[in-house]
Every structure is written in C-alpha cells, then in structure tokens.
Coordinates of C-alpha atoms in Angstrom, one line a residue:
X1 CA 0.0 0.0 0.0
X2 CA 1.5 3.8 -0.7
X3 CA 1.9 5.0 2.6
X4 CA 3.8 8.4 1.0
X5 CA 1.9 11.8 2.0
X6 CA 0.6 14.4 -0.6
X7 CA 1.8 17.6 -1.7
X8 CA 1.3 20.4 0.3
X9 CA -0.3 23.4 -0.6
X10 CA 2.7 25.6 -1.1
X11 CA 4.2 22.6 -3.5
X12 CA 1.1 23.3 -5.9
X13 CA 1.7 27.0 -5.6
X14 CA 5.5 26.6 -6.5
X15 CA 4.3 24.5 -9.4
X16 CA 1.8 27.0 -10.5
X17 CA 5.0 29.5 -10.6
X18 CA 7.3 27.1 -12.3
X19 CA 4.7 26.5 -14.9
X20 CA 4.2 30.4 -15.7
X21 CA 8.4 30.5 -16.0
X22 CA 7.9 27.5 -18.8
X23 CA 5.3 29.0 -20.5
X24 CA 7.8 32.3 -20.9
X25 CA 10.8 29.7 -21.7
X26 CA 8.5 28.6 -24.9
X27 CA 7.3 31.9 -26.0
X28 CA 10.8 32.9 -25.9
X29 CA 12.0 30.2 -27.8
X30 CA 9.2 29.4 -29.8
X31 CA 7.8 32.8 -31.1
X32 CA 10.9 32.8 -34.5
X33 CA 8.2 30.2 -36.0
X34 CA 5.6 33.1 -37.1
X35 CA 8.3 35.6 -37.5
X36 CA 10.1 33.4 -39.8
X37 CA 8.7 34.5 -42.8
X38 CA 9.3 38.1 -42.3
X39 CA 13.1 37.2 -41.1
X40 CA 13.6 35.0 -43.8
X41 CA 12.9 38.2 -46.5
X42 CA 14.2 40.3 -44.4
X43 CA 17.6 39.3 -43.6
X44 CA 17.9 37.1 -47.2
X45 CA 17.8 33.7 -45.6
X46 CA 16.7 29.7 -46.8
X47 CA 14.2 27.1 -45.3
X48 CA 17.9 25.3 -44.1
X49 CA 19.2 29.2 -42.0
X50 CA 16.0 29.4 -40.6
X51 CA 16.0 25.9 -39.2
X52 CA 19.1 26.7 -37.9
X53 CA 18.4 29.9 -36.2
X54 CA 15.7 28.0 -34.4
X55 CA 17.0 24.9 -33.4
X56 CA 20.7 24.6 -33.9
X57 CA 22.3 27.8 -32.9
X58 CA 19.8 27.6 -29.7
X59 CA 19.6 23.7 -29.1
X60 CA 23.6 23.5 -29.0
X61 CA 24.8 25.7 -26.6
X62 CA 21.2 25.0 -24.1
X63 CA 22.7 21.5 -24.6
X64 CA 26.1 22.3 -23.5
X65 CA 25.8 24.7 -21.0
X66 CA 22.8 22.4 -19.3
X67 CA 25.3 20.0 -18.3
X68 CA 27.2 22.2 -16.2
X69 CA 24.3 24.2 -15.1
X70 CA 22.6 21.2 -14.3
X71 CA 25.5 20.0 -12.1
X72 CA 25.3 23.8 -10.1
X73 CA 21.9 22.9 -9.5
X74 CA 22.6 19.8 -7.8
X75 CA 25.0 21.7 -5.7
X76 CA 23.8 25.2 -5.6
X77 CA 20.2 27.0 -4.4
X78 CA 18.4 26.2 -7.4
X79 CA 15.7 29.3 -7.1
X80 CA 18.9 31.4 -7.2
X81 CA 20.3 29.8 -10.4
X82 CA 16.8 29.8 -12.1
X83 CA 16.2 33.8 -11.3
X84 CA 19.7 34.7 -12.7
X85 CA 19.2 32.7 -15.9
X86 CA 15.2 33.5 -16.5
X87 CA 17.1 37.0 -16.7
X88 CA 19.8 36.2 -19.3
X89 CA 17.2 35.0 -21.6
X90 CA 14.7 37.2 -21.5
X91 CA 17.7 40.3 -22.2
X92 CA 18.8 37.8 -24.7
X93 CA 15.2 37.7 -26.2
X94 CA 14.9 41.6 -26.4
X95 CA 18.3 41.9 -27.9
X96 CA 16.8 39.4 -30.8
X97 CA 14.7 42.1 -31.9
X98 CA 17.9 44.7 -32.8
X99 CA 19.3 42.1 -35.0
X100 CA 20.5 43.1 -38.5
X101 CA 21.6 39.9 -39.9
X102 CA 21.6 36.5 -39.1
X103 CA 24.3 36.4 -37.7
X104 CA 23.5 38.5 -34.8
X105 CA 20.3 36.7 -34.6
X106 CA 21.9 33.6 -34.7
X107 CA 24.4 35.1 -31.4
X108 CA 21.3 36.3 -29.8
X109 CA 20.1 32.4 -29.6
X110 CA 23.2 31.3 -28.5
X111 CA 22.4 33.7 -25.1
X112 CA 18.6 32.5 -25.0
X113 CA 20.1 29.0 -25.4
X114 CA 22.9 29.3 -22.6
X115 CA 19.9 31.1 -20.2
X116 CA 17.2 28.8 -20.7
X117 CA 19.6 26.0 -19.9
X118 CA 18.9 26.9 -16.0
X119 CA 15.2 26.6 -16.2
X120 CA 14.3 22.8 -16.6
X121 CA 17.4 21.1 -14.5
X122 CA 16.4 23.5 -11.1
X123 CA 12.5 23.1 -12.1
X124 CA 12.4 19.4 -12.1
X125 CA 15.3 18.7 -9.0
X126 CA 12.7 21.1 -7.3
X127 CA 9.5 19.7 -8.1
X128 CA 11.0 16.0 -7.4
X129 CA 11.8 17.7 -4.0
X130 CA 7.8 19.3 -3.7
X131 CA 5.8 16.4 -4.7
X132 CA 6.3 12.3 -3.7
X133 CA 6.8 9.9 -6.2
X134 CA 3.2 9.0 -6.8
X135 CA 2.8 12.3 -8.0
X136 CA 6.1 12.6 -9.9
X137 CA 4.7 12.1 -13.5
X138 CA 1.8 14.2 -13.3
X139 CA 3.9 17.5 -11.6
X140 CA 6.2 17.1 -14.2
X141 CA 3.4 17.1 -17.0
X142 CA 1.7 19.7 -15.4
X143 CA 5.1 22.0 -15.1
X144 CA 6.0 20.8 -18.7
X145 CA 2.2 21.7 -20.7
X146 CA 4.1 24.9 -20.5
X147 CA 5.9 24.0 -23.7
X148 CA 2.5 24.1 -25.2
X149 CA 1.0 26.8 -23.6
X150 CA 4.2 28.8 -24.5
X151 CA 4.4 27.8 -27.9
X152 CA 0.9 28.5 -28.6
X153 CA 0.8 31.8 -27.1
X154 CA 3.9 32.9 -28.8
X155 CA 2.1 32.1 -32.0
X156 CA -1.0 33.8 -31.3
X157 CA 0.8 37.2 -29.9
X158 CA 3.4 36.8 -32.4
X159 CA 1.4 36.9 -35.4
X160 CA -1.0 40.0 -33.6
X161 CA 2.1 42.3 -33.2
X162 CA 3.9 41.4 -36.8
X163 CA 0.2 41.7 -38.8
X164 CA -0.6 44.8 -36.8
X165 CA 2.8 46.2 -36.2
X166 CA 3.8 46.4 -40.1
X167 CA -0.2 47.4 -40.9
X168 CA 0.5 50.9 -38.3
X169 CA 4.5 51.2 -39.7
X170 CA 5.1 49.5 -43.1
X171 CA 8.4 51.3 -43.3
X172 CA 9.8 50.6 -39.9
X173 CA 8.1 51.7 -36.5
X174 CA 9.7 53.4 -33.4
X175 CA 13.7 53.4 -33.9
X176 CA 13.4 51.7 -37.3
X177 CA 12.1 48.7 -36.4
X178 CA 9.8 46.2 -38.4
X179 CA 7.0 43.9 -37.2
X180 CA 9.3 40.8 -36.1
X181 CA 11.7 42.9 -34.4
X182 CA 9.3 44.8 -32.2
X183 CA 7.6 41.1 -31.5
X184 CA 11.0 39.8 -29.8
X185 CA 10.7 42.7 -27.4
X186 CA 7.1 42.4 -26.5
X187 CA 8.0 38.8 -25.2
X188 CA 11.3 39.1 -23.8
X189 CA 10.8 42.8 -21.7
X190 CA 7.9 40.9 -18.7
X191 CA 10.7 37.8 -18.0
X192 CA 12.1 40.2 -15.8
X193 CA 9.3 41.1 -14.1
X194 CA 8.8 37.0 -13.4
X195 CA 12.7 36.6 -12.3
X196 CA 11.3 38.8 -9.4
X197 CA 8.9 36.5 -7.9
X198 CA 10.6 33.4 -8.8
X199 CA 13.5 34.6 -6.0
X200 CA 10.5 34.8 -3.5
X201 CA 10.2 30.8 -3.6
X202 CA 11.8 28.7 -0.7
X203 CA 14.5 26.1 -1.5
X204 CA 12.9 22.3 -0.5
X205 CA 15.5 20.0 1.6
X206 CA 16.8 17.6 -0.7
X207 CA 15.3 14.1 -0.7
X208 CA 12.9 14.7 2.3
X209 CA 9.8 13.9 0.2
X210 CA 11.0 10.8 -0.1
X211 CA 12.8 9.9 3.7
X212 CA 16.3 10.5 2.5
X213 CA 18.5 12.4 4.5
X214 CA 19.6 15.5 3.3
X215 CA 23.0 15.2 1.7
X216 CA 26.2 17.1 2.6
X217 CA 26.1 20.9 1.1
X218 CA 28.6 21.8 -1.2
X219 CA 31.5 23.6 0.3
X220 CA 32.6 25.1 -3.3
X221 CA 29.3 25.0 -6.2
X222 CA 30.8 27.6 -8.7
X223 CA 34.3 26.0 -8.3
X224 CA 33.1 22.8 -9.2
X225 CA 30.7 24.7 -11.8
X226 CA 34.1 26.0 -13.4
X227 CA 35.9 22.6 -13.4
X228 CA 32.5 21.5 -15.1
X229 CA 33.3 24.0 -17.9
X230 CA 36.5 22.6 -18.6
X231 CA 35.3 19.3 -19.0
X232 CA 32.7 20.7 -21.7
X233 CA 33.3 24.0 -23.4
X234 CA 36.3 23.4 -26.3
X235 CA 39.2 24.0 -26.0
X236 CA 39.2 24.4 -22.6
X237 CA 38.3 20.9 -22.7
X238 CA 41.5 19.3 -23.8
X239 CA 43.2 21.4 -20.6
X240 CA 40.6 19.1 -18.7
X241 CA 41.5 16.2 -20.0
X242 CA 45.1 16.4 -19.5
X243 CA 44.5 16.8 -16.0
X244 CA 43.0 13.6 -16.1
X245 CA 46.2 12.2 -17.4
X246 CA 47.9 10.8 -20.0
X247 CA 45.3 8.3 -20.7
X248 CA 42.1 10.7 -20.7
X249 CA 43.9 12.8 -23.1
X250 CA 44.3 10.4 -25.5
X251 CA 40.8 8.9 -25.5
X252 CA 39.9 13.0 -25.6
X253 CA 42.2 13.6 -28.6
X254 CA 40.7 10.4 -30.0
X255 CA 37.1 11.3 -29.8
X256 CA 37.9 15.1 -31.1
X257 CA 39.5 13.2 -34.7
X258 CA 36.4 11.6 -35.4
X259 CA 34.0 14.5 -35.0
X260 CA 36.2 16.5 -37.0
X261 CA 36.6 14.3 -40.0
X262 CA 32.8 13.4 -39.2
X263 CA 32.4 17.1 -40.0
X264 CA 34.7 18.2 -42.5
X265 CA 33.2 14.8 -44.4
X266 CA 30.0 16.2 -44.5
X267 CA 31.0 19.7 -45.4
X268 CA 33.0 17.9 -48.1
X269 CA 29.6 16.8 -49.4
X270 CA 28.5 20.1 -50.0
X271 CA 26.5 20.6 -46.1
X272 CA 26.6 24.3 -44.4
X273 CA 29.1 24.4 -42.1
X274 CA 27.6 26.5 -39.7
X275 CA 25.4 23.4 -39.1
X276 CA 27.5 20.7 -38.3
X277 CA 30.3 22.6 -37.0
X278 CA 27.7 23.6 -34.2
X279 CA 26.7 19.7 -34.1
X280 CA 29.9 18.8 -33.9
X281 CA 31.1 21.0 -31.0
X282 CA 28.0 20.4 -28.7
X283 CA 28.9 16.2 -30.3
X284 CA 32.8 16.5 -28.7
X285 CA 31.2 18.6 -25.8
X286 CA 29.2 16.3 -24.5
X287 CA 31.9 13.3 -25.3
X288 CA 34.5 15.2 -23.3
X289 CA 32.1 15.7 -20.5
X290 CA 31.3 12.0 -19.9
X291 CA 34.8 10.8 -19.9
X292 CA 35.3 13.4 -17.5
X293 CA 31.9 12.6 -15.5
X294 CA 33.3 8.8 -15.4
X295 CA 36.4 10.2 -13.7
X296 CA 35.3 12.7 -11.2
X297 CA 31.6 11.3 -10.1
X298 CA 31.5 7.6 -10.8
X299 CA 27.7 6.8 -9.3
X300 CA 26.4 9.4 -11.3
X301 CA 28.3 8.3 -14.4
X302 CA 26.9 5.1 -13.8
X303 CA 23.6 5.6 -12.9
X304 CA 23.0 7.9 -15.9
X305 CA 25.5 7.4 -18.9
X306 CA 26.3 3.9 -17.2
X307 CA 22.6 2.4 -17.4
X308 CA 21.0 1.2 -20.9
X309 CA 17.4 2.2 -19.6
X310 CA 18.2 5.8 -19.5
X311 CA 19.8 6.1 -22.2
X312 CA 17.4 4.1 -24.2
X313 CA 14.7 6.7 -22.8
X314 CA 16.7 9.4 -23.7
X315 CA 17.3 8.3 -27.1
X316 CA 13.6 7.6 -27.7
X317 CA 12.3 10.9 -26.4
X318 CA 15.1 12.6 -28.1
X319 CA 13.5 10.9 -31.5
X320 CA 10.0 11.9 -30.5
X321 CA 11.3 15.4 -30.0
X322 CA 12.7 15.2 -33.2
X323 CA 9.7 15.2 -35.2
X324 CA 7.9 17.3 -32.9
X325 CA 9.7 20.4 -32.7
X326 CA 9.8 20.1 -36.5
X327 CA 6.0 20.4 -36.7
X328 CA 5.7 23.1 -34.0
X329 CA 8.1 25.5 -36.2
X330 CA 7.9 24.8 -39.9
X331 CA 3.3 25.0 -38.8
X332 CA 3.2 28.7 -39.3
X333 CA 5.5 29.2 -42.0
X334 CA 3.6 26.2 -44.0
X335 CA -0.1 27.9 -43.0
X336 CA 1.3 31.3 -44.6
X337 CA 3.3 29.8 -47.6
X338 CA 1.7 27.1 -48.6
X339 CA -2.5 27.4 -47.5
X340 CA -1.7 31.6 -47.9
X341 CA -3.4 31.7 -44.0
X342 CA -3.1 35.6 -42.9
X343 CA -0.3 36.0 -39.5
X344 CA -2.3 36.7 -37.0
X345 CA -5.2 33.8 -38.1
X346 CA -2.0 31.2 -38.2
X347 CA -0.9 32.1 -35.1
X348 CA -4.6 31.7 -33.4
X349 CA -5.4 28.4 -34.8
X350 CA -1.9 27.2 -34.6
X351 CA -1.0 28.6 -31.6
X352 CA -4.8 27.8 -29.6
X353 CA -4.9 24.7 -31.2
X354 CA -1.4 23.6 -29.8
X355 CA -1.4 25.0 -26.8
X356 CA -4.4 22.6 -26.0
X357 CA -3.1 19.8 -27.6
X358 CA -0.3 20.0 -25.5
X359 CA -1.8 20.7 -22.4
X360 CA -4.1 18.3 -22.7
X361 CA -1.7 15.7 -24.0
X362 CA 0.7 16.4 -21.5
X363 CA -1.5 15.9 -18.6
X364 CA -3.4 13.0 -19.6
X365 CA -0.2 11.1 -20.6
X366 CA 1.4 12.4 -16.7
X367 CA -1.9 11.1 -15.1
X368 CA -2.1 7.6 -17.1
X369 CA 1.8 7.2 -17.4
X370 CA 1.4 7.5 -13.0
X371 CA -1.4 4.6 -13.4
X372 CA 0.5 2.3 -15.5
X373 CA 3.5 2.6 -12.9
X374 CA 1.5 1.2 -10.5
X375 CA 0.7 -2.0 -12.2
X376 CA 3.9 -2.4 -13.6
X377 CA 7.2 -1.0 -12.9
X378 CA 7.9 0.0 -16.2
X379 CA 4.6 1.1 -17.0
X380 CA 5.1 5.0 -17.6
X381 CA 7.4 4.0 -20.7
X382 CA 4.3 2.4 -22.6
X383 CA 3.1 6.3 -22.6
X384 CA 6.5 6.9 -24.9
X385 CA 6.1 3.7 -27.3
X386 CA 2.1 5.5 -27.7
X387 CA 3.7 9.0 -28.6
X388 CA 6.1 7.2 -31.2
X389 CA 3.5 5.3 -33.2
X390 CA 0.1 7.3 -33.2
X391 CA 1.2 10.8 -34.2
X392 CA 2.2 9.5 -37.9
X393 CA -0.9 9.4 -39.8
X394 CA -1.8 12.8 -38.7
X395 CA 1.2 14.7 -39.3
X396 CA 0.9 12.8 -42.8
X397 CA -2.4 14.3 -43.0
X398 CA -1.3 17.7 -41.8
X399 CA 1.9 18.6 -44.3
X400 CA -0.1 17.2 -47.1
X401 CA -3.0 19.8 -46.7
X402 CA -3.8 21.2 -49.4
X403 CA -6.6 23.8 -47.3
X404 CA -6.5 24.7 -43.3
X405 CA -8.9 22.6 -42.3
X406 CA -7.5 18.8 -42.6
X407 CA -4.3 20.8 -41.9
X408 CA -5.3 22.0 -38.5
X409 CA -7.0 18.5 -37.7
X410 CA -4.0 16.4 -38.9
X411 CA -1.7 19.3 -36.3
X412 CA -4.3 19.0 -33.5
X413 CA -4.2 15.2 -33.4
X414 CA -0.6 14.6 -34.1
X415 CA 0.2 17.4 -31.3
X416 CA -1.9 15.7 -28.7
X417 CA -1.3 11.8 -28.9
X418 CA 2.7 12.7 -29.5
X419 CA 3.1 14.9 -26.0
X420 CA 1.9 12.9 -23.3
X421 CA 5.3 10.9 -23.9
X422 CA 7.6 13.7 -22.2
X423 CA 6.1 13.8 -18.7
X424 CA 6.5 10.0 -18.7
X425 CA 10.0 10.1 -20.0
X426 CA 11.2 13.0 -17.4
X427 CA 10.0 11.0 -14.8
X428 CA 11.5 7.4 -15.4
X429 CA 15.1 9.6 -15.6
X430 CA 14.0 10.8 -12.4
X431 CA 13.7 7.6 -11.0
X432 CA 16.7 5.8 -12.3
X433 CA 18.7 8.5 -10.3
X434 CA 19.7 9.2 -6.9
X435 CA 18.3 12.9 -5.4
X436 CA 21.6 14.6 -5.4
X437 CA 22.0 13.6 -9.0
X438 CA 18.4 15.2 -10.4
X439 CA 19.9 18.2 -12.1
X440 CA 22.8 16.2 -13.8
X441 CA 19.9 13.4 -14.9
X442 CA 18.2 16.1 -16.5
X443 CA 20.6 17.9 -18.2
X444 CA 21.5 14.4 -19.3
X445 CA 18.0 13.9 -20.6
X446 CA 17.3 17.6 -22.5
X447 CA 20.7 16.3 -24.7
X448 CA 18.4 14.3 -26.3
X449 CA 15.8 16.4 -26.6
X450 CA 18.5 19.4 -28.1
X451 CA 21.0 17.6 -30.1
X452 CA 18.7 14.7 -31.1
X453 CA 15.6 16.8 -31.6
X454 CA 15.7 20.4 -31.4
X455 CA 19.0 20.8 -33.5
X456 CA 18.6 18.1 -36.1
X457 CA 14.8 18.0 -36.3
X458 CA 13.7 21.6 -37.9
X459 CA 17.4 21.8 -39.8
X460 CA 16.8 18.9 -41.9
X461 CA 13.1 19.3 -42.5
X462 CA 14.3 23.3 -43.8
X463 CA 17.5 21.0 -45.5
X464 CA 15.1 18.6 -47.2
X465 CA 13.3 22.0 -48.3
X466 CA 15.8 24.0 -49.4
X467 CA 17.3 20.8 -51.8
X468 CA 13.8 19.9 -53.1
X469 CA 11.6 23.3 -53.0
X470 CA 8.6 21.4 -50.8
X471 CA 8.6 22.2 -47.1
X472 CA 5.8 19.1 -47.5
X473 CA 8.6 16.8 -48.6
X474 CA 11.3 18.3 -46.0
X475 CA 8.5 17.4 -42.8
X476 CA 7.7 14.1 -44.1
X477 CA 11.2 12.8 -44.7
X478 CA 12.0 12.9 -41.0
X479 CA 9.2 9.9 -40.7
X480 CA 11.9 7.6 -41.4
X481 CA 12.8 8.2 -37.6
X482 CA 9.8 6.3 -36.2
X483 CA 10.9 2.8 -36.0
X484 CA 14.6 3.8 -34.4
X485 CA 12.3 5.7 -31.9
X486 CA 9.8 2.7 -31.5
X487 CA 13.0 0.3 -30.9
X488 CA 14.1 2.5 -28.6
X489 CA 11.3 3.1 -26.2
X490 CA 10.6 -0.8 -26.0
X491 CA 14.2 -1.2 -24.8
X492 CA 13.5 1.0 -22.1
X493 CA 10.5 -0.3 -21.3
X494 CA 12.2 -3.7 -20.9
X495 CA 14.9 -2.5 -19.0
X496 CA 14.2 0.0 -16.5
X497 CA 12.5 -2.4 -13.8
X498 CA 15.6 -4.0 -13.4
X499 CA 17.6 -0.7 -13.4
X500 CA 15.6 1.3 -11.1
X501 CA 15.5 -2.0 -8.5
X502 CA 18.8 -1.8 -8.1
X503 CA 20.0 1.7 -8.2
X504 CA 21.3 2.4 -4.9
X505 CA 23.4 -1.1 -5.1
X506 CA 25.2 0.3 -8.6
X507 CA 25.4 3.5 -7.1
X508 CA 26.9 1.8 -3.7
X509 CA 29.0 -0.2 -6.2
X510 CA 30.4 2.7 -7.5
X511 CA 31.7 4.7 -4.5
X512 CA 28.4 6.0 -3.3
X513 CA 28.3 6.5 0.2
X514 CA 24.5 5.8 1.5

C-alpha cells in the first residue's frame, strides 16, 4: 500500500510558478516560428538558416551549458540559479529584436540557449523535492504543458504584433524597427518582471519527500561549476582532460579526430558548415564531459551514462522530440506559404490549437503514465512507445494539406497523442537517479531532446526543403525516424524495472556513500 503523504499546498503554488516560467521559456523560444517568414525576406535567408536559427544555434549551446548548469543545480540553491538565468534569456530575447543579420540573430540564440539551460534542471530537481513519487509524472506534465501553452501563445501574440505592427508602420516603426523585431521585445521585456517573484520561492531539503537524508552541502558549487566548464566548453576541454592524465587525453584527442573528420566529411559533401560545426562541437562537448563525469563522479556516471534504460529513454524521447519540434516551427510558415493563411489567423489556430493539444496531452499522458506505474514497474514508458506510433498518420495528413482545415486537424491530433510521452520520459530519468543527481539526470535527458531533436529535427526538415523546393517533402522525410524511436522506447521499457530495483546497489558499487 502507498503509505507516501501528498503535496502540500505551497508545492502546488511553486508549481503553478514554475509552470508560468515554462510557458515564458517557450514563448521565448518558440515565437521565431511566425516571425520566420518576415526574417527570412528580411535578412535574405533559406528554409535550411531558418532551421538553424531556431534549433541549432539555440539547441547547442542549451545543450552544453545544461550539463554544467545542471550539475550547479545539484549543488547550488536552485531558485537562485533559475532567477539569474530567466534574466539572461529574456535580455537575450529583447536583444533578438535589434538584430540586422543573421548572424547576430543567430548570437542572440546562442544567449537565449545558454539562459534557458537553467530553467528545466532546477525546475524538475525542485519539483521531485515538492511532490512524492506518486505524483512525480503528473507534476512534471503539469510544469511541462508549458511548452505548449508557450508555444501557442507565442504564436497567437506573435502573429498580432507582426500583422498589426507592419499594418501601423510599413516602413519601420519606433527606432526603425519592423514587425518581427518589435515582437522579440514584446515577449522578452515581462521575463524580468517573473525573475522577481521566482526569487521569492523557498529552497525544499533535498530528498525529504522521499525519507532521505539530506545530503552534505557543497563547500565550493561555482568552483566545481568551473571545473564543469572545462570538461565541456572546447578548447578548454583538452586542458581538462590532461589533468586527467595521459590516458584521458588520448581517449579525448581520439574522440575530437572523429567529430572532426565526421564534419569536415560532411561539409566535403556540400553541407553548411555552420550546421554541423555547431553539431559537432556540442557532439565533442558532451563526449569530453562524460569521460570526465566517469572520472570525477563515478555513481552518477553510472547511474545515468552507465545504465541502458536511461539512455534508451533518452534516445527515444530525443526521436519523439525530433519530429515534434519540427512540426511546432515549420506550422506557421507552412499555413502562410503554402495554405496563404493571414499572420495573426496562423498564429490563433496554430498557436490555440497547440497550446491545447499539449496541455491536454501532457497531462493526460502524466496522469495515465502515473497509473500504468503502478501495475507495472515500467509502465510509464508504454506512454512513450504511444507517442512514437500514433502521431504518424496525422502529421501525414497535416503537411499534405492542401486547405487549413484537414491541416489543423491532422496538427491538432498529431500534437496531442505525440506529448503525453515527455512527462513519462522526465520521470523514469527521475527515477533511475539518486536525489543529489536530479539536475545532472536532467541535463542528461534535455541532450536528447537538443541535439537529437531540437537541433537536427527543424534543420533537416528546412534542409530537405531547401534541396527539393517542398517544405511538405522536408517534414515528411524525417518519418523515417519512427521505427529507431519505437525500438528505442521498448528497450526501455524492458529495461528500466531491473535498473531502477537496483539503483542504490550500482550507485553503492560505484563509490556512493548511503
């Protein structure tokens, strides 16, 4: 019988909070999607820069600097860290809107990217640290419908202030600027207004929710936050590795050959560089930190990199990411370019529509995946193998659309069936993980979701675009994912009983101290 308590009252409010600061995250990050047509004119760009600009130059460096901000909010006060970076990217959102080329748009993600890397590591260490296990899966639906909600807003105010903005100044507004550029602003001024009350919120103790006594403070976070950095941010990273000696330099040096010549191979074959140079950095990055992670923090190396059921659910949800992040961006500009739907009525439907869907899915798939869990152990992961499958048909249905209606239907249905996965995957990482190691496990997990997803996903659907002329084609060319993302997720599912049963003897067997 569960014998664990209920959240309090004051855990609901914090989540209520967190979810507002994810809803922000998204509209942040989410809002390029109806601007895109306006940027793409106006700064001369292809299908391929703007899939970049939204997922590469963003998802690479959120990647990267997750890992070490993840590991500062394992050891540091996690309200603090997310205050400071809910800052950074909302400045960093503002500053999108002064951009004259894409190149400084493209430097303006890179800050969004390295300030929204705070938000989701501190968010789910505290909300595993708010609500018991029972209840894991459906806070961390709840907290993450804000993807939805964000998206969809960003849409809906998005296409309002371009349509209306270039309607009241069609040469350039207040200090020259056009429609997209005054939209950036609009969403990135209030996140400092919402930094402010997130630093009102009281740190939880560590693993109390759960009977676990409070582990050991840190006597120096940002030192060990620095010597994080070294072990991730080139070149600094081969300085890191040659303090692990002779050995780790050369598997470091080895691993840095092959994602060069993995690179310069593909740029041989006629692929942008900025691309898969960025790939390739947050590729070696993220190599260089687990050889590093092996050395300095064996349990958490081998609870996380070290056990085939999280990265089997990272892998999966990564692939479901994939094609969903794809969908969320290229929506808009295929409503506008290819059904001719006006701005601000792409954004409503789009936008409405998807914030719903995801919501909805979200929430449903945290409240079933928590059901399933208890009637079998790796229950919640049946909720990912139902996102891989059942979104097909409909995203079929919605990039063949030929008129909005079957196009919003198809979006709708695909939108809602693929996101109740996330909450389900979050939480089996959560599981598989001791409590001091939260933070790390989810920066672990969001690699998945960047590199895998958010950086390869809306590239190569604008790729497949660019080389073919149909953004219909470049969507429904990244179906070929679905069956490595089906394998994937039934792995998992297979796996993680076994691997959660005995996490605190692999951690014990690897130094841990309980």
């Amino acid at each position: 019988m569960d014998t664990q308590p209920g959240a309090t009252p004051y855990a609901w409010y914090v989540l209520s909070i967190l979810f507002l600061v994810y809803i922000l995250n998204f509209v942040d990050r989410q809002i390029i999607s109806i601007l895109a047509e306006d940027i793409k004119r106006d700064l001369g760009l292809k299908d391929q820069d703007l899939g970049f600009l939204y997922g590469t130059a963003f998802g690479v460096f959120y990647s990267l600097f997750g890992i070490p901000l993840g590991r500062l909010a394992d050891n540091w006060h996690r309200v603090r860290l997310m205050t400071i970076g809910l800052s950074l990217w909302s400045v960093m959102t503002a500053l999108s809107g002064l951009s004259k080329s894409g190149g400084h748009l493209a430097a303006a993600r890179i800050g969004v990217g390295i300030g929204e890397a705070t938000a989701s590591p501190s968010a789910y260490s505290l909300i595993s640290d708010y609500f018991p296990k029972r209840l894991r899966a459906t806070a961390l639906s709840i907290y993450s419908a804000g993807l939805y909600v964000g998206g969809g807003f960003s849409l809906f105010i998005g296409g309002l202030i371009v349509q209306n903005w270039n309607r009241v100044y069609p040469g350039g507004g207040p200090l020259g600027l056009v429609g997209w550029q005054a939209a950036f602003m609009a969403v990135g001024i209030p996140g400092l207004l919402l930094a402010c009350w997130i630093a009102t919120l009281k740190e939880p103790i560590r693993g109390l929710v759960e009977g676990l006594p409070e582990p050991e403070k840190h006597p120096a976070p940002f030192r060990a936050f620095a010597g994080e950095l070294l072990t991730i941010v080139p070149p600094f990273t081969l300085i890191g590795a040659a303090m692990g000696g002779s050995r780790a330099f050369a598997l470091n040096i080895a691993g840095l050959v092959v994602v060069v010549a993995g690179v310069l191979g593909l740029i041989a074959l006629g692929e942008p560089w900025p691309q898969w140079t960025a790939i390739g950095i947050g590729v070696y990055a993220v190599f260089s930190w687990a050889c590093a992670l092996k050395r300095r923090d064996a349990p958490t190396f081998a609870l996380i990199v070290g056990t085939p059921a999280f990265l089997f659910t990272v892998v999966a949800y990564g692939l479901n990411a994939f094609l969903s992040y794809a969908a969320s961006f290229w929506a808009a500009p295929y409503a506008l370019r290819v059904l001719n739907v006006a701005p601000s009525s792409a954004g409503f439907m789009i936008g409405g529509l998807g914030a719903l869907a995801g919501f909805l899915g979200l929430t449903i798939g945290g409240v079933v995946s928590d059901r399933l869990r208890r009637r079998h152990p790796g229950g919640r992961l049946w909720v990912v193998i139902f996102g891989a499958v059942v979104p097909t048909p409909f995203l079929i249905l919605a990039f063949t659309a030929t008129s909005p209606v079957p196009f919003y239907i198809g979006l709708f249905i695909a939108q809602i069936t693929a996101s109740g996965a996330l909450g389900a995957a979050a939480a089996t990482t959560q599981d598989l993980v001791l409590p001091r190691m939260r933070g790390t496990a989810t920066a672990t997990f969001f690699i998945g979701t960047t590199l895998i997803g958010l950086a390869l996903g809306p590239y190569l659907a604008g790729r497949v675009s660019t080389l073919t002329g149909s953004l219909s084609i470049g969507m429904l060319s990244l179906l070929a994912s679905v069956p490595i993302t089906l394998v994937a997720a039934i792995a998992a599912c297979r796996m993680a009983p076994a691997a959660e049963a005995s996490r605190e003897a692999r951690a014990r067997e690897a130094g841990e101290v309980l």
